[in-house]
Each structure stands twice: as structure tokens, then as C-alpha cells.
C-alpha positions as CSV (number, residue, x, y, z in Angstrom):
1,Q,0.0,0.0,0.0
2,G,2.0,2.9,-1.3
3,E,5.4,1.2,-0.5
4,V,8.1,1.4,-3.2
5,V,9.3,-1.9,-4.8
6,L,13.0,-1.8,-5.5
7,E,14.2,-3.7,-8.5
8,K,17.1,-6.1,-8.6
9,T,20.4,-4.7,-9.6
10,I,23.7,-6.4,-10.5
11,Q,25.6,-4.7,-7.7
12,P,24.6,-5.4,-4.1
13,S,23.3,-2.6,-2.0
14,L,24.9,-1.6,1.2
15,S,21.6,-1.4,3.0
16,P,18.9,-3.3,1.0
17,T,16.1,-2.4,3.3
18,F,16.8,1.3,3.3
19,D,14.6,3.5,1.2
20,P,16.8,6.3,0.0
21,R,14.0,8.7,-0.6
22,P,13.4,11.7,1.6
23,I,11.0,11.0,4.5
24,L,8.4,13.5,3.1
25,E,8.2,11.6,-0.2
26,V,7.9,8.3,1.6
27,V,5.1,9.6,3.8
28,Q,3.3,11.1,0.9
29,T,3.5,7.9,-1.0
30,R,2.3,5.9,2.0
31,G,-0.7,8.2,2.5
32,H,-0.4,8.7,6.2
33,V,2.2,9.9,8.7
34,R,3.4,7.6,11.5
35,C,3.9,9.6,14.8
36,G,5.9,8.3,17.7
37,L,3.7,9.0,20.8
38,W,3.4,8.0,24.4
39,N,1.1,5.0,24.7
40,A,-1.1,7.1,27.1
41,T,-1.6,9.8,24.5
42,I,-2.6,7.2,21.9
43,H,-5.1,5.6,24.2
44,S,-6.6,8.9,25.4
45,G,-7.1,10.2,21.9
46,A,-6.3,13.7,23.1
47,G,-3.3,15.9,23.9
48,F,-0.9,18.5,22.6
49,H,1.4,15.9,20.9
50,L,-1.6,14.1,19.3
51,D,-2.9,17.5,18.0
52,L,0.6,18.1,16.6
53,C,0.4,14.8,14.6
54,R,-3.1,15.7,13.4
55,S,-1.9,19.1,12.3
56,V,0.9,17.5,10.2
57,A,-1.5,15.1,8.6
58,A,-3.8,17.9,7.8
59,V,-1.0,20.0,6.1
60,L,0.3,17.0,4.2
61,F,-3.0,15.3,3.2
62,G,-5.8,17.8,3.9
63,D,-7.2,15.3,6.5
64,P,-6.2,15.4,10.2
65,D,-7.0,11.7,10.6
66,R,-4.4,10.4,8.2
67,F,-1.8,9.6,10.8
68,E,-0.9,6.4,12.8
69,G,0.1,6.7,16.4
70,I,3.0,4.4,17.1
71,P,3.9,3.7,20.7
72,A,7.3,5.1,21.7
73,T,9.1,5.1,25.0
74,G,12.1,7.0,26.5
75,N,14.2,3.9,25.6
76,D,13.2,3.2,22.0
77,R,12.1,6.6,20.5
78,W,15.4,7.5,18.8
79,Q,15.8,3.9,17.4
80,L,12.3,4.0,16.0
81,L,13.1,7.2,14.3
82,H,16.5,6.0,13.1
83,D,14.9,2.8,11.6
84,R,12.2,4.8,10.0
85,K,9.5,3.0,11.9
86,I,8.1,6.4,12.7
87,D,8.3,9.5,10.6
88,L,7.7,12.1,13.4
89,L,8.7,11.9,17.1
90,A,6.1,13.8,19.1
91,L,7.1,13.1,22.7
92,G,8.2,16.6,23.6
93,D,11.9,15.8,23.3
94,S,14.3,18.7,23.8
95,Y,16.7,19.8,21.1
96,T,20.3,19.4,22.0
97,I,23.3,19.8,19.8
98,E,24.4,16.3,20.8
99,R,21.1,14.8,19.4
100,E,21.5,16.8,16.2
101,V,25.1,15.7,15.6
102,R,25.3,12.2,17.3
103,E,22.5,10.9,19.4
104,A,24.0,8.5,21.9
105,S,21.8,5.4,21.5
106,T,21.8,5.3,17.7
107,G,25.1,7.1,16.9
108,S,23.2,9.2,14.3
109,G,22.3,12.8,14.1
110,F,18.7,14.0,13.7
111,T,17.1,17.1,12.3
112,F,14.8,19.1,14.5
113,S,12.0,21.4,13.7
114,S,12.0,25.1,14.9
115,V,11.2,25.2,18.6
116,Y,7.5,25.2,19.0
117,N,7.3,24.8,22.8
118,Y,9.5,26.0,25.6
119,D,9.3,24.3,28.9
120,G,11.5,23.4,31.8
121,M,12.1,20.7,34.3
122,V,9.8,20.9,37.3
123,Y,9.5,18.6,40.3
124,I,6.1,17.3,41.4
125,G,5.0,15.4,44.4
126,Y,4.9,15.9,48.1
127,Q,5.8,19.6,48.9
128,T,8.6,18.7,51.3
129,F,10.3,16.6,48.7
130,V,9.7,19.1,45.9
131,L,11.6,21.7,48.0
132,C,14.3,19.1,48.8
133,A,14.8,18.5,44.9
134,E,14.6,22.2,44.1
135,K,17.3,23.1,46.7
136,Q,19.2,19.9,45.9
137,R,19.1,18.9,49.6
138,R,20.0,15.3,50.4
139,Y,20.0,15.2,54.1
140,D,17.6,15.2,57.2
141,E,14.0,15.0,55.9
142,C,15.3,14.9,52.3
143,S,17.3,11.7,52.9
144,S,14.5,9.5,51.5
145,L,13.9,11.7,48.4
146,S,13.2,9.7,45.2
147,I,13.2,11.4,41.9
148,C,11.5,9.5,39.1
149,V,12.7,10.3,35.5
150,I,12.3,8.8,32.1
151,E,15.3,7.1,30.8
152,G,17.1,8.7,27.9
153,S,15.7,12.2,28.6
154,S,17.8,15.3,28.8
155,H,16.3,15.6,32.5
156,I,18.2,12.5,33.6
157,D,21.4,14.0,32.2
158,F,20.9,17.0,34.6
159,L,19.8,14.9,37.5
160,T,22.8,12.6,37.4
161,T,25.1,15.6,37.8
162,A,23.1,17.0,40.7
163,F,22.1,14.0,42.8
164,P,23.7,10.7,43.7
165,S,22.3,7.7,41.8
166,R,20.4,6.4,44.9
167,F,18.0,9.3,44.6
168,I,17.2,8.7,41.0
169,M,14.6,6.1,39.7
170,A,14.7,5.8,36.0
171,V,11.7,4.4,34.1
172,S,11.1,3.9,30.4
173,T,7.4,5.1,30.0
174,L,5.3,8.0,31.1
175,E,2.8,5.5,32.4
176,D,5.5,4.0,34.7
177,Q,6.5,7.6,35.9
178,T,2.8,8.4,36.6
179,E,2.3,5.2,38.5
180,M,5.3,5.8,40.6
181,L,4.1,9.3,41.4
182,L,0.6,8.1,42.4
183,D,2.2,5.2,44.5
184,G,4.2,7.9,46.4
185,L,7.6,6.5,45.4
């Protein structure tokens, strides 16, 4: 369905499964855009990042429903993009020069859109522990502080420089992070 069939050649290809066409051309041929989204966003059917995918589909095809939500996590999002299993990553990832030049998990660089959303890292949870994290205190009432963060995020890069590893609990999905917050961990 809209996929290109490559013909046999005399010389072998270095990457026989790689479609050399630009992503935009591949997406237009396929007829829908594949968006990497948090599983919770896909199941809720609402949210900023889902609206972003719908907007891209509306621009490309004149129909906001011509997209497919593909579950992506903090661990696999860059590999999915690298392997072209998704066309657009819509998890709210931050732009860093490292990710543009050589993202660590894939060894490849990625092209980012213009910045469309500015945000920052915030701590949420019990007020006492929020203050502990904000002030980077690790003693007295703060000695049992736990900071839950999604693996592979730029937030974890900061946290590992500010806190000893025993304070950091890394998870791979937004659902896991939410569950830990609700469980009081």
C-alpha cells in the first residue's frame, strides 16, 4: 500500500532495506504519517502531541485523521526514528546539539524542527520533597527523596550531575512515571 518496490540490480546494496527517498516523499507515497507518541496519549485520543500529529497530517493530506500513532518510549524513540518505523517523534523531546550531531543510543544525528514549545524541568510530588529537589538537599527530611525520571531524557542527564544515583529512579514510560508518582515512590 504505497510502498516502493525496489528492482534487482547487478551490484549489491549496502543497505537493501533502506529507502533512499526523503521522508516526506515516503510519507506522501504511503498516504499517512506515523507519529511516535506516548502510549497514554494514543489511548486517550487527546493531547498536545496528538494534536501536533493531526496538524501535520492535515497539512500533508488535507485530512487530520491520516496519521498512525506508534507507541514510543524513552528507551526506543530514537531507534524507531532512526529505523524509519516512525516519521515524526512527538514526545516533547528537547533539542540538543548532541542529538543533532550524534544521538548516543543510535550514533546518528537527527534534524529538529524550529522550537515550538518552551518548557523546563519541574519537580512534582509531596511539597517537602519538591523543596528538597529544588534546593538539591539530600540530608535530614530529604534523605528519603526519590526522583523519578524517564530514561534517555535530557532531564536524567541533569539529575545525574546534581544527585547521587540512589536518589534517581529511571523508568522507560510515562505510564511508569505516573504510576510511581501516584504510589508515592
